[in-house]
C-alpha positions as a LaTeX table, in Angstrom:
\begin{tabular}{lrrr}
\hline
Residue & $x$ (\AA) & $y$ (\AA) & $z$ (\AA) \\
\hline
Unk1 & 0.00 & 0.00 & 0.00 \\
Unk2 & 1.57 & 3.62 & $-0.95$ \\
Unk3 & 0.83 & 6.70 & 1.32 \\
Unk4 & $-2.26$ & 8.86 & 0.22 \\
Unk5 & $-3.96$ & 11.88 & 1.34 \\
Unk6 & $-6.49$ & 11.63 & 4.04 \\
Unk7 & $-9.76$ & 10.26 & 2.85 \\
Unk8 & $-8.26$ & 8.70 & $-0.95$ \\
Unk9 & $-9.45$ & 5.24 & $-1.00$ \\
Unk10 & $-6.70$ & 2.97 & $-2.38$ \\
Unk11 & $-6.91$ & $-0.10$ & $-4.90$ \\
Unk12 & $-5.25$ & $-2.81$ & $-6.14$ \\
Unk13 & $-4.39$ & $-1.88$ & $-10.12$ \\
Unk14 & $-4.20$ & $-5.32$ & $-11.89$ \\
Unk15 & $-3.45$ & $-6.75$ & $-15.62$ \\
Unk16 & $-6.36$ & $-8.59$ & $-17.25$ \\
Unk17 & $-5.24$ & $-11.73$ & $-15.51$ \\
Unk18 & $-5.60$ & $-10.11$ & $-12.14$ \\
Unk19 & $-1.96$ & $-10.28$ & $-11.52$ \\
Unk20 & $-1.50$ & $-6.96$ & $-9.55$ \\
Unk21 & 0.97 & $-4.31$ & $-10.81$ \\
Unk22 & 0.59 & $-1.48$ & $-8.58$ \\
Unk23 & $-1.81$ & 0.44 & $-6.45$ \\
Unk24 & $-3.67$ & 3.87 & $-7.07$ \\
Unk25 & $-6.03$ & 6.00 & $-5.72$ \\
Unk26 & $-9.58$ & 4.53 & $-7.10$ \\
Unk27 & $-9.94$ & 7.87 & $-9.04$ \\
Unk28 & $-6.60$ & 7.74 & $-10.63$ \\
Unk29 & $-7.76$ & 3.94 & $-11.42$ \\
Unk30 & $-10.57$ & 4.61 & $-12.78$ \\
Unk31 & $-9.47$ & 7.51 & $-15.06$ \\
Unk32 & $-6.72$ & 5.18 & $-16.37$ \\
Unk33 & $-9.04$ & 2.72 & $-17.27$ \\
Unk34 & $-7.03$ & 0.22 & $-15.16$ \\
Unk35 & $-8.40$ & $-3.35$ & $-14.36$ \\
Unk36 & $-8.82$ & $-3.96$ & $-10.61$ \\
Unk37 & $-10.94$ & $-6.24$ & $-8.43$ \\
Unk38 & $-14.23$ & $-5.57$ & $-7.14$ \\
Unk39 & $-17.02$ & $-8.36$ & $-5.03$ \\
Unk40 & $-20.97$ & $-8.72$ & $-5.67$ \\
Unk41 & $-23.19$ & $-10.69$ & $-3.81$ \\
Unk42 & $-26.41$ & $-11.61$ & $-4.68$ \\
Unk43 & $-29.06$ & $-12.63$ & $-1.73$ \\
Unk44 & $-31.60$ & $-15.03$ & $-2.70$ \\
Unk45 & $-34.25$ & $-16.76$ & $-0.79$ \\
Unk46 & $-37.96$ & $-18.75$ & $-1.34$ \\
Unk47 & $-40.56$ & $-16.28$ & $-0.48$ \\
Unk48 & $-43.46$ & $-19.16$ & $-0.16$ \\
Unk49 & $-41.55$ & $-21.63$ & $-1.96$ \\
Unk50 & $-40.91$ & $-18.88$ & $-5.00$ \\
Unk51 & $-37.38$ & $-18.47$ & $-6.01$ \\
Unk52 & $-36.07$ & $-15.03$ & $-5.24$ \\
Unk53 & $-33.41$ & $-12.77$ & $-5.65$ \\
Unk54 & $-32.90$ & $-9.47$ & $-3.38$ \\
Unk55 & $-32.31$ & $-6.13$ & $-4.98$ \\
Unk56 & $-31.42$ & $-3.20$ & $-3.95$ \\
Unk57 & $-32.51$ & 0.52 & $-5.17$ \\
Unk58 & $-29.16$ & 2.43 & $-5.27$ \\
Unk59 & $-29.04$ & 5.83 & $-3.80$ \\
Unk60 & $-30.37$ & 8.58 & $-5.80$ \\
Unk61 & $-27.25$ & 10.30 & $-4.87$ \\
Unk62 & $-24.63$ & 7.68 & $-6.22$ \\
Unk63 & $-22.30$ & 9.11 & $-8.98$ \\
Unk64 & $-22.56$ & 5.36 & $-10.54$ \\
Unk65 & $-26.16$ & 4.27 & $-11.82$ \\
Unk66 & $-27.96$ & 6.17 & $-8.96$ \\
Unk67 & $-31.15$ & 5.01 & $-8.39$ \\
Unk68 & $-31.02$ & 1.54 & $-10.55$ \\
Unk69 & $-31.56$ & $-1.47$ & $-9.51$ \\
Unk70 & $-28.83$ & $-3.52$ & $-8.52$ \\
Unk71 & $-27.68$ & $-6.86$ & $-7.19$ \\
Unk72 & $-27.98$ & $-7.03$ & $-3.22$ \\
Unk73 & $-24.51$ & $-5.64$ & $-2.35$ \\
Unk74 & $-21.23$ & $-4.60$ & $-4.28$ \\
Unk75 & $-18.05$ & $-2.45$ & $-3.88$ \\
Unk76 & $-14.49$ & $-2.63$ & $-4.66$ \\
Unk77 & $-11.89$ & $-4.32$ & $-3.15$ \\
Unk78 & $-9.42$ & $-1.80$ & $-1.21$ \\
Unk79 & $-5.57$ & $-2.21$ & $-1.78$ \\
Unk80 & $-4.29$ & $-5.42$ & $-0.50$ \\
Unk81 & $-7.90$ & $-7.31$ & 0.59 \\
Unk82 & $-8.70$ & $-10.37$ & $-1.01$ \\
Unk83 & $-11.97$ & $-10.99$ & $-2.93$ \\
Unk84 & $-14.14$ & $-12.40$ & 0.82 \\
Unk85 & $-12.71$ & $-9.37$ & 2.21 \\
Unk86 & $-15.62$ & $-7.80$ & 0.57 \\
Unk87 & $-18.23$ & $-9.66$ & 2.71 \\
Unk88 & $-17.76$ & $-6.30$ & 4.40 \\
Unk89 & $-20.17$ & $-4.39$ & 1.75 \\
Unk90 & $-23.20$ & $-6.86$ & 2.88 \\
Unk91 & $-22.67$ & $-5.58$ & 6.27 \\
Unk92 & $-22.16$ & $-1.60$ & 5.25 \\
Unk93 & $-24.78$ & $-1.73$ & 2.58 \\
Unk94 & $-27.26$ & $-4.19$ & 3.88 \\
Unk95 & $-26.60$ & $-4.84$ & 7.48 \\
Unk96 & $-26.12$ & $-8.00$ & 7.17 \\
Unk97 & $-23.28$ & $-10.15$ & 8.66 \\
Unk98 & $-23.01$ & $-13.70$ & 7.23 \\
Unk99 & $-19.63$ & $-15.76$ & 7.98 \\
Unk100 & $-17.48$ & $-15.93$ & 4.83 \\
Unk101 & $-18.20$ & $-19.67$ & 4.36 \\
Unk102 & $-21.98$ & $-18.86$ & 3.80 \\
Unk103 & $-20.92$ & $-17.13$ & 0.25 \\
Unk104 & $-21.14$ & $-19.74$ & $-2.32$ \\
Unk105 & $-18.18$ & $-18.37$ & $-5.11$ \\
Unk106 & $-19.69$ & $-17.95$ & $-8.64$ \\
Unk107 & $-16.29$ & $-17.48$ & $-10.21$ \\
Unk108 & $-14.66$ & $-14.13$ & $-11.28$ \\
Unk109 & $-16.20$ & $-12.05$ & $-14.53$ \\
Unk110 & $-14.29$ & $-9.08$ & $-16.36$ \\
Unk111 & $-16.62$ & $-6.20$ & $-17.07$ \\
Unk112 & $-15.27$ & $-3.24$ & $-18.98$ \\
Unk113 & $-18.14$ & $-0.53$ & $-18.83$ \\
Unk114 & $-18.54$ & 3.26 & $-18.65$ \\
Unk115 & $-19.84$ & 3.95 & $-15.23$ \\
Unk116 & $-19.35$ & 7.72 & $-14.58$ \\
Unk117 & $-16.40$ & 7.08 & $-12.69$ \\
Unk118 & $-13.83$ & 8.06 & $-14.95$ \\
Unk119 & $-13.70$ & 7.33 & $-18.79$ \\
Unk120 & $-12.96$ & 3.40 & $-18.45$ \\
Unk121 & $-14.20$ & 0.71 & $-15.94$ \\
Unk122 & $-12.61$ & $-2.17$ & $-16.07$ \\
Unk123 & $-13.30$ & $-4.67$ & $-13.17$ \\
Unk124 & $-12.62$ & $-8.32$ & $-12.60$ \\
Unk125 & $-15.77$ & $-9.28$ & $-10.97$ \\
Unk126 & $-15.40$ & $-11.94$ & $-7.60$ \\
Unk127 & $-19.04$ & $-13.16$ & $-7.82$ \\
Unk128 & $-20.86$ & $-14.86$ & $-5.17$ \\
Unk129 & $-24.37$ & $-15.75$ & $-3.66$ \\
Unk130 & $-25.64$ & $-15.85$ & $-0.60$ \\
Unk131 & $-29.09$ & $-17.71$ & 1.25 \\
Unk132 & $-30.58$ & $-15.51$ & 3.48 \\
Unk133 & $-34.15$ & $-16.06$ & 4.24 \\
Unk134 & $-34.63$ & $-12.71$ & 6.70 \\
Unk135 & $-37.90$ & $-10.65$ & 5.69 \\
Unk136 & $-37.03$ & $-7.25$ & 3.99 \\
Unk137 & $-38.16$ & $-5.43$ & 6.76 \\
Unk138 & $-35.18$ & $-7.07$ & 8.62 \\
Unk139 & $-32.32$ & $-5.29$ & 6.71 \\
Unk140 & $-30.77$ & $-2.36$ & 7.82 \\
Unk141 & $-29.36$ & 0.37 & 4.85 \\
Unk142 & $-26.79$ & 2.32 & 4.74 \\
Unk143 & $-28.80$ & 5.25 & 3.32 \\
Unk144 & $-25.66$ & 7.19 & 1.18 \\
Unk145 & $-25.62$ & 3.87 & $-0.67$ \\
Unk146 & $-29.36$ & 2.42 & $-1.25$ \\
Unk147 & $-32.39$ & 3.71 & $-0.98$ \\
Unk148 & $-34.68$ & 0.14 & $-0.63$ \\
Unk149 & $-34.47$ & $-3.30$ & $-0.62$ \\
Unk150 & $-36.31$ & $-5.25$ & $-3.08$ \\
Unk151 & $-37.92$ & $-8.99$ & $-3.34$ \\
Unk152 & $-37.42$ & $-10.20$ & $-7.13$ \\
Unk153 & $-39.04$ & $-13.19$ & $-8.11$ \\
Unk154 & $-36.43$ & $-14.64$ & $-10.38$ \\
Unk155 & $-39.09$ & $-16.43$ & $-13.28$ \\
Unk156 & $-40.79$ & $-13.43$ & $-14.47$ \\
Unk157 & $-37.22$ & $-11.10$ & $-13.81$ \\
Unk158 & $-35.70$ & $-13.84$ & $-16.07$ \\
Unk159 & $-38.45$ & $-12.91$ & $-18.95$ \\
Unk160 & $-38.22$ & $-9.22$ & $-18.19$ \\
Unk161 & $-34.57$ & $-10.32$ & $-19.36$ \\
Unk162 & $-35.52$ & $-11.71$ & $-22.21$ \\
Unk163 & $-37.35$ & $-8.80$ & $-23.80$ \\
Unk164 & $-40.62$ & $-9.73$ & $-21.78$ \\
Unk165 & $-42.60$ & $-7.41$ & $-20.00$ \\
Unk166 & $-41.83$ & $-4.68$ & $-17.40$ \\
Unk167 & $-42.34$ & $-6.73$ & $-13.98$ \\
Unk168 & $-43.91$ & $-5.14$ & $-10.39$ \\
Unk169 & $-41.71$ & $-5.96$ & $-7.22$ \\
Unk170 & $-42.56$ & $-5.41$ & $-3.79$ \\
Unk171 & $-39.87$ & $-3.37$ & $-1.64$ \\
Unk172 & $-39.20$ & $-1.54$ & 1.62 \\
Unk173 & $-37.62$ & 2.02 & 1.59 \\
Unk174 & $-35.25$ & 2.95 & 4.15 \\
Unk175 & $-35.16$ & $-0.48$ & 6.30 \\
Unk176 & $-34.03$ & $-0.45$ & 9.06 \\
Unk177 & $-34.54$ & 3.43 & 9.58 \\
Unk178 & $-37.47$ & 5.05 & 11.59 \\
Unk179 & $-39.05$ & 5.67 & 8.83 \\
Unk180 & $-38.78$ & 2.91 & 6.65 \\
Unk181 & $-42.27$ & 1.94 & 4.64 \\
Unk182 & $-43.26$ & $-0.58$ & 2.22 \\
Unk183 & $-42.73$ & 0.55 & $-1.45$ \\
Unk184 & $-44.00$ & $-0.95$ & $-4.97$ \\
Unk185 & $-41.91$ & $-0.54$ & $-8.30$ \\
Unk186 & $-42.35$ & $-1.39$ & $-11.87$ \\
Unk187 & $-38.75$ & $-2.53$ & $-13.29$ \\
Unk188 & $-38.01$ & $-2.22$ & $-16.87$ \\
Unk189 & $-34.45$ & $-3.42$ & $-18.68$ \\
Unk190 & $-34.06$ & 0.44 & $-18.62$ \\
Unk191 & $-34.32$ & 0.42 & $-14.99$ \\
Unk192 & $-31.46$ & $-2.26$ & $-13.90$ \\
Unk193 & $-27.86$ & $-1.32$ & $-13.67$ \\
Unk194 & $-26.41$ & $-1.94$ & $-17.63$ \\
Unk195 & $-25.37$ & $-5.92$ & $-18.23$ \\
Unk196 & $-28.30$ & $-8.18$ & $-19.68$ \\
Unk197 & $-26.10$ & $-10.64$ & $-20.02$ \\
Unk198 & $-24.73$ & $-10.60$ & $-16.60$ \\
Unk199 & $-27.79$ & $-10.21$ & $-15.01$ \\
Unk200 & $-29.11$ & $-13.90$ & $-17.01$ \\
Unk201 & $-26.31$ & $-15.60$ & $-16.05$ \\
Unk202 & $-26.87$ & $-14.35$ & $-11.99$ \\
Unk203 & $-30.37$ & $-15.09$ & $-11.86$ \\
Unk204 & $-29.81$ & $-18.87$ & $-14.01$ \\
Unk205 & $-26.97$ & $-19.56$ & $-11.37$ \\
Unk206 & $-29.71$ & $-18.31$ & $-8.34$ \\
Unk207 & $-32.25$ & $-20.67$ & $-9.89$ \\
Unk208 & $-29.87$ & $-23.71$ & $-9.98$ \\
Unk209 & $-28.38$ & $-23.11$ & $-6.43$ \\
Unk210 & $-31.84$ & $-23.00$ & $-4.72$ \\
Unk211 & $-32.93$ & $-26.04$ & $-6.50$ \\
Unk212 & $-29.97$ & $-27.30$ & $-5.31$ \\
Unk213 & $-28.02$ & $-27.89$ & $-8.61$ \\
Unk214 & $-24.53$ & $-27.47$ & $-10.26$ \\
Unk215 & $-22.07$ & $-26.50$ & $-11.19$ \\
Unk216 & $-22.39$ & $-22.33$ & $-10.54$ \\
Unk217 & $-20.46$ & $-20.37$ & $-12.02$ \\
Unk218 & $-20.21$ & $-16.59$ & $-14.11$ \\
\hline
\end{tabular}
């Protein structure tokens, strides 16, 4: 790890084969267009014996996507953690605190995107899911980061995939919070954060794991 001002977050600059070369501070990284490592984690649960995946409504405020939907919790790796070092974003995002051996790995997945971070975003993706069964109401947000938690029935998100139909999910705003209230949205392909492809492969993967199937992997 180099020195940095006060407050510069640090990361891990790779090559495409995650072999590290250096670190940076994330907006140097980012402008560069350098590859570096990032985790997601996608909850999923049966909601009455329906297969379902738990998204959350980023903050309106995020400079990245704000107010998309998203997979349950994500956020890059700081210089020198390892990819379960991010379990820490389910706890800072979601409030929730699983032990590392409850994430089941999908695999790692290079993205190269525009995310308004910079002109390039190049991440290699440590992918991984996670059963929790807790009712939405139970989470706790961290409100700079999302805005509401949402239950996704994974069948008709699939279609919406697919070129189907917008779909209608069922949500809480603010959990955790004093003020936190049940929500309804309708979610379009023009409402998710960019990556059709990506999203399939998640929600396939989800299916398979809660039917108790393999392999999984991105």
């Amino acid at each position: 790890m180099t020195d940095s001002a006060p407050g510069v977050e640090l990361l891990d600059f790779t090559d495409e084969l995650g072999r590290r070369l250096g670190t940076a501070p994330r907006a140097e990284v980012h402008e560069r267009g350098d590859w570096h490592r990032v985790f997601h984690c996608l909850i999923v649960t049966l909601r009455d014996g329906v297969p379902t995946a738990v998204l959350q409504g980023r903050s309106r405020s995020k400079a990245a996507y704000p107010g998309l939907f998203d997979i349950s919790a994500a956020g890059h790796l700081a210089a020198g953690e390892t990819p379960l070092d991010g379990v820490r974003e389910l706890t800072e995002e979601l409030g929730v605190a699983p032990d590392t051996s409850d994430l089941v790995p999908l695999g790692t997945r290079r993205v190269a995107d525009n995310s308004g971070e910079g002109t390039l975003n190049c991440e290699l993706i440590s992918a991984y899911l996670l059963r929790d069964d807790r009712s939405l109401a139970d989470y706790a947000v961290a409100r700079d980061e999302v805005d509401a938690v949402f239950d996704v029935p994974i069948a008709p998100f699939l279609t919406l995939l697919e070129g189907g139909p917008p779909i209608t999910v069922e949500g809480v705003a603010a959990a955790g919070h004093a003020d936190a209230h049940d929500v309804t949205a309708e979610v379009t392909l023009d409402d998710l954060v960019p990556g059709t492809e990506y999203w399939v492969v998640l929600m396939v993967m989800a299916q398979r794991f809660l039917a108790g199937k393999g392999p999984l992997a991105v």
